Amino acid sequence: MHARFLIPFLAATALTTPAFADDISAWRLFIADHAEPSVTALDLATGDTLATFPLASPAVLYATHSAEAVYAVQGAGNQVSAIASGIHIHDHGDHGDIDITDPTLIEAAIAGEKPVHFVEHGGKIALFFDAEGKTRIVSETDWLAGGDLVPTEFDSGAPHHGVAVPWGDYTIVSVPNPADPTALPIGVNVLDASGAVVGDLHACPDLHGEASSGNMLAIACAEGLLVVTGSGVPEITLLPYAGLPDGKSTTLLGGVGLQYFLGNYGADKLVTIDPSAENPFRLIDLPTRRVHFAADPVRPKFAYVFTEDGQLRQLDVLKGEIVQSVTITAPYSMDGDWNLPRPRIAVAGDVVAVTDPNQSQVHLIDIATFTETGTIPVAGAPYNIVAVGGSGTEH
């Protein structure tokens, strides 16, 4: 596989050029195919394929704060796999060291019927299996160490489209609708380490979507967000959608560096949420329906949204405004099945990577100039994407 970079891209970034003698940046893209059960790992600097990993079914990908691994949730394949990223950044206080090795598939996978939601918090990973209504929790460190895994398991009582979030010594788990478990959950329970329910049900009708930002968690409900704080037993309060038109969020992202949440609110709107503000919600109209959106972990005030007209847009979350746009692909209509192959985006250092499944390539957009600076061809229909990397001193 060969990359087709433009010369300005290489000149404008520091992907391979050390800032100091031994300081380097390294970023990798992990891309799941829409149809084929596989994940391809690419080196962002060269566009070279580092490895392709077979899976049990097409996957949704997640990366955790550690950058140590990428996780492939294979809903139809009834398992979740971990792929060691091969990028290890060691915090030494005043600097970080970086070790770079080959990406590798971890032998141990966690099996269960129809895994959907993946949540990492505080080094623990909670996997919710919709067809079982069960949560399995494992330490990320234990998973990446290899060997046999013995997850802690909790049963919510009925199969449903649920979610679980590790919270210190506790776990927050969705509660199925008792009248119709196929409907969305009605709220959450807090479980202690033994699985016993602590306190009362926290009502959250039509629960769908959660995210964490700093030491705060938000869970989207029909009437607002459940906001979770506290370092012991989680403290949970409802933040109503005050001042917003009829609607709700069903997908949330958590800000990095700035404590905020970004959610959808209807097909052609986003909403920024600052639970500590007097007016916590700010609605943002989009020119067309959104396809995908992502927060920028390096430049905290920015997020990005890809819209069905083929444009990537830069959102200033402090102003609540779209500040830059650039056309990247042909239009991808949101009409039709929700699971049709459409672009997904990921932020990799100074670059936004956009998959283009219809053209079998990944577009690279330099954030500083907000222009497309290169493409990487990828076999098949590149779809879900995550970026893993960082900078450090190489000894």
Short mmCIF file of C-alpha atoms in Angstrom, two decimals:
data_model
loop_
_atom_site.label_atom_id
_atom_site.label_comp_id
_atom_site.label_asym_id
_atom_site.label_seq_id
_atom_site.Cartn_x
_atom_site.Cartn_y
_atom_site.Cartn_z
CA MET A 1 0.00 0.00 0.00
CA HIS A 2 1.43 3.35 -1.01
CA ALA A 3 0.35 6.75 0.17
CA ARG A 4 -0.28 9.70 -2.15
CA PHE A 5 0.83 12.66 -0.09
CA LEU A 6 1.30 16.14 -1.41
CA ILE A 7 4.57 17.87 -0.69
CA PRO A 8 2.98 20.72 1.35
CA PHE A 9 1.53 18.14 3.74
CA LEU A 10 4.92 16.78 4.61
CA ALA A 11 6.37 20.27 4.92
CA ALA A 12 3.60 21.59 7.11
CA THR A 13 3.55 18.86 9.74
CA ALA A 14 5.96 17.41 12.21
CA LEU A 15 4.92 13.80 11.88
CA THR A 16 8.45 12.55 11.36
CA THR A 17 10.63 15.55 12.07
CA PRO A 18 11.96 15.60 15.63
CA ALA A 19 11.48 18.83 17.59
CA PHE A 20 14.69 17.96 19.46
CA ALA A 21 17.31 15.35 18.80
CA ASP A 22 15.44 12.46 20.37
CA ASP A 23 11.85 13.80 20.41
CA ILE A 24 9.45 12.29 17.91
CA SER A 25 5.73 12.19 17.18
CA ALA A 26 4.08 9.02 15.99
CA TRP A 27 0.45 8.49 14.99
CA ARG A 28 -1.36 5.44 13.71
CA LEU A 29 -4.78 5.08 12.13
CA PHE A 30 -6.85 1.95 12.76
CA ILE A 31 -9.61 1.47 10.19
CA ALA A 32 -12.39 -1.11 10.13
CA ASP A 33 -13.87 -2.23 6.83
CA HIS A 34 -17.64 -1.85 6.42
CA ALA A 35 -18.14 -5.28 4.86
CA GLU A 36 -15.05 -7.36 5.53
CA PRO A 37 -14.33 -8.45 9.13
CA SER A 38 -10.92 -6.81 9.49
CA VAL A 39 -9.01 -3.85 10.90
CA THR A 40 -6.10 -2.23 9.09
CA ALA A 41 -3.37 -0.34 10.96
CA LEU A 42 -1.71 2.50 9.01
CA ASP A 43 1.30 4.67 9.81
CA LEU A 44 0.08 8.26 9.40
CA ALA A 45 3.49 9.66 8.47
CA THR A 46 4.09 7.29 5.55
CA GLY A 47 0.64 5.88 4.78
CA ASP A 48 2.14 2.40 4.91
CA THR A 49 0.03 -0.52 6.07
CA LEU A 50 1.53 -1.90 9.28
CA ALA A 51 -0.81 -4.86 9.68
CA THR A 52 -4.29 -6.14 8.90
CA PHE A 53 -6.12 -8.08 11.59
CA PRO A 54 -8.97 -10.53 10.86
CA LEU A 55 -12.06 -10.30 13.06
CA ALA A 56 -15.26 -12.29 13.55
CA SER A 57 -17.44 -9.56 11.99
CA PRO A 58 -17.18 -5.89 10.93
CA ALA A 59 -16.39 -3.79 13.98
CA VAL A 60 -16.93 -0.49 15.71
CA LEU A 61 -13.59 0.78 17.05
CA TYR A 62 -12.71 2.53 20.30
CA ALA A 63 -9.48 3.91 21.76
CA THR A 64 -8.91 4.62 25.43
CA HIS A 65 -7.06 7.40 27.22
CA SER A 66 -3.94 5.28 27.60
CA ALA A 67 -3.40 5.00 23.80
CA GLU A 68 -2.13 1.50 24.51
CA ALA A 69 -4.79 -0.30 22.50
CA VAL A 70 -7.69 -0.15 20.07
CA TYR A 71 -10.80 -2.20 20.82
CA ALA A 72 -12.95 -3.81 18.13
CA VAL A 73 -16.59 -4.38 19.15
CA GLN A 74 -17.94 -7.07 16.84
CA GLY A 75 -21.70 -7.04 17.39
CA ALA A 76 -22.52 -9.75 14.85
CA GLY A 77 -19.41 -11.72 15.77
CA ASN A 78 -20.32 -11.87 19.48
CA GLN A 79 -16.96 -10.78 20.80
CA VAL A 80 -14.75 -7.78 21.61
CA SER A 81 -11.07 -7.87 20.64
CA ALA A 82 -8.12 -5.73 21.73
CA ILE A 83 -5.31 -4.67 19.40
CA ALA A 84 -2.16 -3.35 21.09
CA SER A 85 -1.40 -0.07 19.32
CA GLY A 86 2.38 -0.45 19.56
CA ILE A 87 2.71 3.13 20.82
CA HIS A 88 3.69 3.39 24.46
CA ILE A 89 4.07 6.79 26.12
CA HIS A 90 5.56 6.78 29.61
CA ASP A 91 4.90 9.82 31.81
CA HIS A 92 8.02 11.02 33.61
CA GLY A 93 6.51 14.18 35.03
CA ASP A 94 8.50 16.82 33.17
CA HIS A 95 8.62 14.80 29.94
CA GLY A 96 7.38 11.60 28.35
CA ASP A 97 9.26 8.72 26.81
CA ILE A 98 7.89 6.95 23.76
CA ASP A 99 8.44 3.36 22.65
CA ILE A 100 7.19 2.22 19.25
CA THR A 101 6.61 -1.43 18.41
CA ASP A 102 4.47 -3.35 15.94
CA PRO A 103 0.70 -3.36 16.53
CA THR A 104 -0.48 -6.81 17.62
CA LEU A 105 -3.78 -8.58 18.17
CA ILE A 106 -4.22 -9.64 21.81
CA GLU A 107 -5.13 -13.33 21.91
CA ALA A 108 -7.77 -13.04 24.63
CA ALA A 109 -11.13 -11.74 23.44
CA ILE A 110 -14.25 -11.25 25.56
CA ALA A 111 -17.20 -13.22 24.23
CA GLY A 112 -20.93 -12.61 24.64
CA GLU A 113 -24.07 -12.15 22.59
CA LYS A 114 -24.25 -8.90 20.64
CA PRO A 115 -21.78 -6.54 22.33
CA VAL A 116 -22.65 -2.91 21.58
CA HIS A 117 -21.60 -0.35 24.17
CA PHE A 118 -17.93 0.01 25.14
CA VAL A 119 -17.06 2.41 27.98
CA GLU A 120 -13.66 2.95 29.59
CA HIS A 121 -13.37 4.96 32.78
CA GLY A 122 -10.50 5.05 35.23
CA GLY A 123 -8.67 2.13 33.62
CA LYS A 124 -11.68 -0.20 33.74
CA ILE A 125 -13.58 -1.29 30.64
CA ALA A 126 -17.30 -2.08 30.76
CA LEU A 127 -18.81 -4.04 27.87
CA PHE A 128 -22.59 -4.31 27.59
CA PHE A 129 -24.01 -7.29 25.69
CA ASP A 130 -27.47 -6.31 24.42
CA ALA A 131 -28.73 -9.83 23.66
CA GLU A 132 -27.90 -10.95 27.21
CA GLY A 133 -28.56 -7.78 29.19
CA LYS A 134 -25.24 -8.42 30.91
CA THR A 135 -22.21 -6.28 31.68
CA ARG A 136 -18.67 -7.63 31.74
CA ILE A 137 -15.96 -5.48 33.36
CA VAL A 138 -12.24 -5.98 32.98
CA SER A 139 -9.11 -4.02 33.82
CA GLU A 140 -7.42 -2.63 30.70
CA THR A 141 -4.05 -3.49 32.23
CA ASP A 142 -5.07 -7.13 32.74
CA TRP A 143 -6.42 -7.38 29.18
CA LEU A 144 -3.26 -6.06 27.60
CA ALA A 145 -1.06 -8.27 29.79
CA GLY A 146 -2.43 -11.31 27.94
CA GLY A 147 -3.40 -14.62 29.46
CA ASP A 148 -6.84 -15.70 30.60
CA LEU A 149 -9.38 -13.00 31.42
CA VAL A 150 -12.00 -13.39 34.13
CA PRO A 151 -14.34 -10.38 33.81
CA THR A 152 -16.63 -9.28 36.61
CA GLU A 153 -20.19 -9.84 35.40
CA PHE A 154 -23.47 -8.11 36.30
CA ASP A 155 -26.94 -9.05 35.03
CA SER A 156 -29.42 -6.20 34.45
CA GLY A 157 -32.34 -8.64 34.39
CA ALA A 158 -33.32 -8.59 30.70
CA PRO A 159 -31.75 -8.22 27.27
CA HIS A 160 -31.96 -4.60 26.15
CA HIS A 161 -30.02 -1.86 24.36
CA GLY A 162 -28.09 -0.88 27.45
CA VAL A 163 -24.89 0.58 28.79
CA ALA A 164 -22.65 0.32 31.84
CA VAL A 165 -20.04 2.74 33.18
CA PRO A 166 -17.31 1.90 35.73
CA TRP A 167 -17.16 4.54 38.45
CA GLY A 168 -14.41 3.78 40.98
CA ASP A 169 -15.62 0.92 43.17
CA TYR A 170 -19.12 1.22 41.66
CA THR A 171 -20.77 0.51 38.33
CA ILE A 172 -23.62 2.50 36.79
CA VAL A 173 -25.87 0.16 34.77
CA SER A 174 -28.95 0.85 32.65
CA VAL A 175 -32.33 -0.53 33.76
CA PRO A 176 -34.51 -2.16 31.09
CA ASN A 177 -38.09 -1.06 30.49
CA PRO A 178 -40.11 -3.60 32.54
CA ALA A 179 -43.11 -3.37 30.21
CA ASP A 180 -41.07 -3.78 27.02
CA PRO A 181 -37.36 -4.60 27.29
CA THR A 182 -36.98 -3.98 23.55
CA ALA A 183 -37.68 -0.29 24.24
CA LEU A 184 -34.93 2.02 25.46
CA PRO A 185 -33.95 1.82 29.17
CA ILE A 186 -35.90 3.74 31.82
CA GLY A 187 -32.96 4.77 34.02
CA VAL A 188 -29.81 3.63 35.76
CA ASN A 189 -28.94 1.78 38.94
CA VAL A 190 -25.71 2.14 40.90
CA LEU A 191 -24.16 -1.23 41.83
CA ASP A 192 -21.50 -1.87 44.45
CA ALA A 193 -18.62 -4.29 43.94
CA SER A 194 -20.84 -7.26 44.82
CA GLY A 195 -23.51 -6.22 42.31
CA ALA A 196 -25.98 -5.03 44.97
CA VAL A 197 -28.06 -1.97 44.07
CA VAL A 198 -27.11 1.15 46.03
CA GLY A 199 -29.89 3.69 46.53
CA ASP A 200 -32.88 4.24 44.28
CA LEU A 201 -33.42 4.05 40.55
CA HIS A 202 -32.26 7.22 38.77
CA ALA A 203 -34.98 7.82 36.17
CA CYS A 204 -33.74 8.41 32.61
CA PRO A 205 -36.53 7.55 30.14
CA ASP A 206 -35.34 6.67 26.60
CA LEU A 207 -31.73 6.47 27.77
CA HIS A 208 -29.29 6.48 24.85
CA GLY A 209 -25.78 7.94 24.80
CA GLU A 210 -23.17 8.76 27.42
CA ALA A 211 -19.77 10.43 27.65
CA SER A 212 -17.29 11.58 30.26
CA SER A 213 -15.34 14.83 30.42
CA GLY A 214 -12.79 15.21 33.18
CA ASN A 215 -14.34 13.97 36.40
CA MET A 216 -17.92 14.32 35.12
CA LEU A 217 -20.17 11.87 33.27
CA ALA A 218 -23.32 12.70 31.30
CA ILE A 219 -26.04 10.25 30.28
CA ALA A 220 -28.63 11.33 27.71
CA CYS A 221 -32.34 10.90 28.52
CA ALA A 222 -35.62 12.05 26.96
CA GLU A 223 -35.94 15.05 29.28
CA GLY A 224 -32.31 16.04 29.79
CA LEU A 225 -28.99 14.66 30.95
CA LEU A 226 -28.14 12.71 34.06
CA VAL A 227 -24.96 14.38 35.33
CA VAL A 228 -22.72 12.15 37.45
CA THR A 229 -20.02 13.47 39.80
CA GLY A 230 -18.30 12.44 43.03
CA SER A 231 -15.33 10.31 43.95
CA GLY A 232 -17.19 7.73 46.06
CA VAL A 233 -20.79 6.71 45.56
CA PRO A 234 -21.72 8.54 42.33
CA GLU A 235 -23.82 11.67 42.82
CA ILE A 236 -26.45 11.82 40.08
CA THR A 237 -28.69 14.79 39.18
CA LEU A 238 -30.94 15.59 36.21
CA LEU A 239 -30.06 18.57 34.01
CA PRO A 240 -33.28 19.31 32.05
CA TYR A 241 -33.17 20.51 28.43
CA ALA A 242 -34.22 23.99 29.56
CA GLY A 243 -34.62 26.51 26.75
CA LEU A 244 -34.25 24.00 23.94
CA PRO A 245 -36.95 23.07 21.39
CA ASP A 246 -38.54 19.61 21.51
CA GLY A 247 -35.89 16.96 20.94
CA LYS A 248 -33.12 15.13 22.72
CA SER A 249 -29.52 14.02 22.41
CA THR A 250 -28.75 10.39 21.68
CA THR A 251 -25.01 10.63 21.06
CA LEU A 252 -22.61 12.50 23.36
CA LEU A 253 -18.91 13.33 23.23
CA GLY A 254 -16.87 14.59 26.16
CA GLY A 255 -14.46 17.49 25.83
CA VAL A 256 -10.75 16.96 26.56
CA GLY A 257 -8.90 19.87 28.16
CA LEU A 258 -12.21 21.76 28.49
CA GLN A 259 -15.03 20.25 30.52
CA TYR A 260 -18.04 20.22 28.22
CA PHE A 261 -20.21 17.81 26.27
CA LEU A 262 -21.17 17.88 22.61
CA GLY A 263 -24.28 16.09 21.46
CA ASN A 264 -26.58 15.67 18.50
CA TYR A 265 -30.00 17.34 18.75
CA GLY A 266 -32.04 16.39 15.72
CA ALA A 267 -30.59 15.49 12.35
CA ASP A 268 -29.20 18.95 11.50
CA LYS A 269 -28.23 20.37 14.87
CA LEU A 270 -25.58 19.94 17.53
CA VAL A 271 -25.68 21.16 21.12
CA THR A 272 -22.82 22.12 23.40
CA ILE A 273 -23.43 21.49 27.09
CA ASP A 274 -21.65 23.06 30.06
CA PRO A 275 -23.46 21.69 33.14
CA SER A 276 -21.83 24.34 35.38
CA ALA A 277 -23.07 27.33 33.33
CA GLU A 278 -26.18 29.38 34.08
CA ASN A 279 -27.41 28.58 30.57
CA PRO A 280 -25.86 25.15 29.99
CA PHE A 281 -27.14 24.43 26.46
CA ARG A 282 -26.13 26.15 23.22
CA LEU A 283 -27.82 24.93 20.03
CA ILE A 284 -25.86 24.98 16.75
CA ASP A 285 -27.64 24.79 13.40
CA LEU A 286 -25.85 22.91 10.62
CA PRO A 287 -26.32 23.70 6.91
CA THR A 288 -27.19 20.04 6.22
CA ARG A 289 -27.63 16.84 8.21
CA ARG A 290 -24.60 15.64 10.13
CA VAL A 291 -22.87 12.34 9.35
CA HIS A 292 -20.30 12.15 12.15
CA PHE A 293 -18.60 14.40 14.68
CA ALA A 294 -15.50 14.33 16.90
CA ALA A 295 -13.85 16.47 19.58
CA ASP A 296 -10.26 17.73 19.23
CA PRO A 297 -8.14 16.44 22.15
CA VAL A 298 -5.19 18.71 21.25
CA ARG A 299 -7.00 22.01 20.57
CA PRO A 300 -9.74 21.84 23.27
CA LYS A 301 -11.93 24.63 21.90
CA PHE A 302 -12.45 22.88 18.57
CA ALA A 303 -14.57 19.97 17.39
CA TYR A 304 -15.30 18.73 13.87
CA VAL A 305 -18.46 17.63 12.12
CA PHE A 306 -18.77 15.95 8.74
CA THR A 307 -22.02 16.78 6.95
CA GLU A 308 -23.88 14.96 4.20
CA ASP A 309 -22.85 17.52 1.56
CA GLY A 310 -19.30 16.14 1.82
CA GLN A 311 -17.89 19.00 3.90
CA LEU A 312 -15.76 18.84 7.02
CA ARG A 313 -16.57 21.72 9.36
CA GLN A 314 -14.59 23.08 12.29
CA LEU A 315 -16.71 24.03 15.28
CA ASP A 316 -15.55 26.54 17.91
CA VAL A 317 -17.28 25.10 20.97
CA LEU A 318 -16.68 28.27 23.00
CA LYS A 319 -18.44 30.47 20.44
CA GLY A 320 -20.93 27.79 19.39
CA GLU A 321 -20.14 28.56 15.74
CA ILE A 322 -18.86 26.83 12.65
CA VAL A 323 -15.64 28.72 11.87
CA GLN A 324 -14.18 26.84 8.86
CA SER A 325 -15.44 24.39 6.21
CA VAL A 326 -13.82 22.46 3.39
CA THR A 327 -15.26 20.07 0.82
CA ILE A 328 -13.72 16.61 1.17
CA THR A 329 -15.91 14.03 -0.59
CA ALA A 330 -18.89 13.70 -2.86
CA PRO A 331 -22.20 14.00 -0.98
CA TYR A 332 -23.20 11.10 1.31
CA SER A 333 -26.95 11.34 1.85
CA MET A 334 -28.31 10.37 5.24
CA ASP A 335 -31.42 8.95 3.57
CA GLY A 336 -31.55 5.17 3.53
CA ASP A 337 -30.44 2.58 6.07
CA TRP A 338 -28.60 4.05 9.05
CA ASN A 339 -25.82 1.51 8.65
CA LEU A 340 -24.89 2.33 5.06
CA PRO A 341 -21.17 3.03 4.63
CA ARG A 342 -20.61 6.75 5.24
CA PRO A 343 -17.52 8.75 6.30
CA ARG A 344 -16.21 8.71 9.84
CA ILE A 345 -13.61 11.12 11.26
CA ALA A 346 -10.75 10.95 13.76
CA VAL A 347 -8.27 13.56 15.02
CA ALA A 348 -4.62 12.45 14.80
CA GLY A 349 -2.40 15.19 16.24
CA ASP A 350 -2.43 18.01 13.69
CA VAL A 351 -4.54 16.11 11.15
CA VAL A 352 -8.21 15.18 10.78
CA ALA A 353 -8.57 11.83 8.99
CA VAL A 354 -11.84 11.23 7.09
CA THR A 355 -12.77 7.81 5.72
CA ASP A 356 -14.37 7.72 2.27
CA PRO A 357 -15.83 4.22 1.87
CA ASN A 358 -17.19 4.82 -1.64
CA GLN A 359 -13.71 5.78 -2.91
CA SER A 360 -11.66 3.32 -0.76
CA GLN A 361 -9.47 6.01 0.72
CA VAL A 362 -8.79 8.16 3.76
CA HIS A 363 -8.53 11.94 3.36
CA LEU A 364 -6.04 13.90 5.48
CA ILE A 365 -6.86 17.51 6.43
CA ASP A 366 -4.21 19.73 7.98
CA ILE A 367 -5.91 21.50 10.87
CA ALA A 368 -3.71 24.63 10.79
CA THR A 369 -4.61 25.49 7.18
CA PHE A 370 -7.87 23.51 7.08
CA THR A 371 -7.01 22.15 3.64
CA GLU A 372 -6.80 18.63 2.34
CA THR A 373 -3.13 17.69 2.06
CA GLY A 374 -3.18 14.04 1.08
CA THR A 375 -5.03 10.76 0.75
CA ILE A 376 -4.23 7.19 1.71
CA PRO A 377 -5.75 4.39 -0.39
CA VAL A 378 -7.32 1.63 1.73
CA ALA A 379 -8.69 -1.60 0.28
CA GLY A 380 -12.42 -2.30 0.63
CA ALA A 381 -14.78 0.19 2.23
CA PRO A 382 -12.89 2.02 5.02
CA TYR A 383 -15.45 2.99 7.62
CA ASN A 384 -14.92 3.26 11.39
CA ILE A 385 -11.63 4.89 12.31
CA VAL A 386 -9.66 5.78 15.43
CA ALA A 387 -6.30 7.51 15.80
CA VAL A 388 -3.68 6.63 18.41
CA GLY A 389 -0.39 8.38 18.99
CA GLY A 390 1.53 11.17 20.64
CA SER A 391 4.97 12.60 21.19
CA GLY A 392 7.88 11.71 23.43
CA THR A 393 11.56 11.18 23.80
CA GLU A 394 13.02 8.10 22.20
CA HIS A 395 16.04 6.63 23.97
#
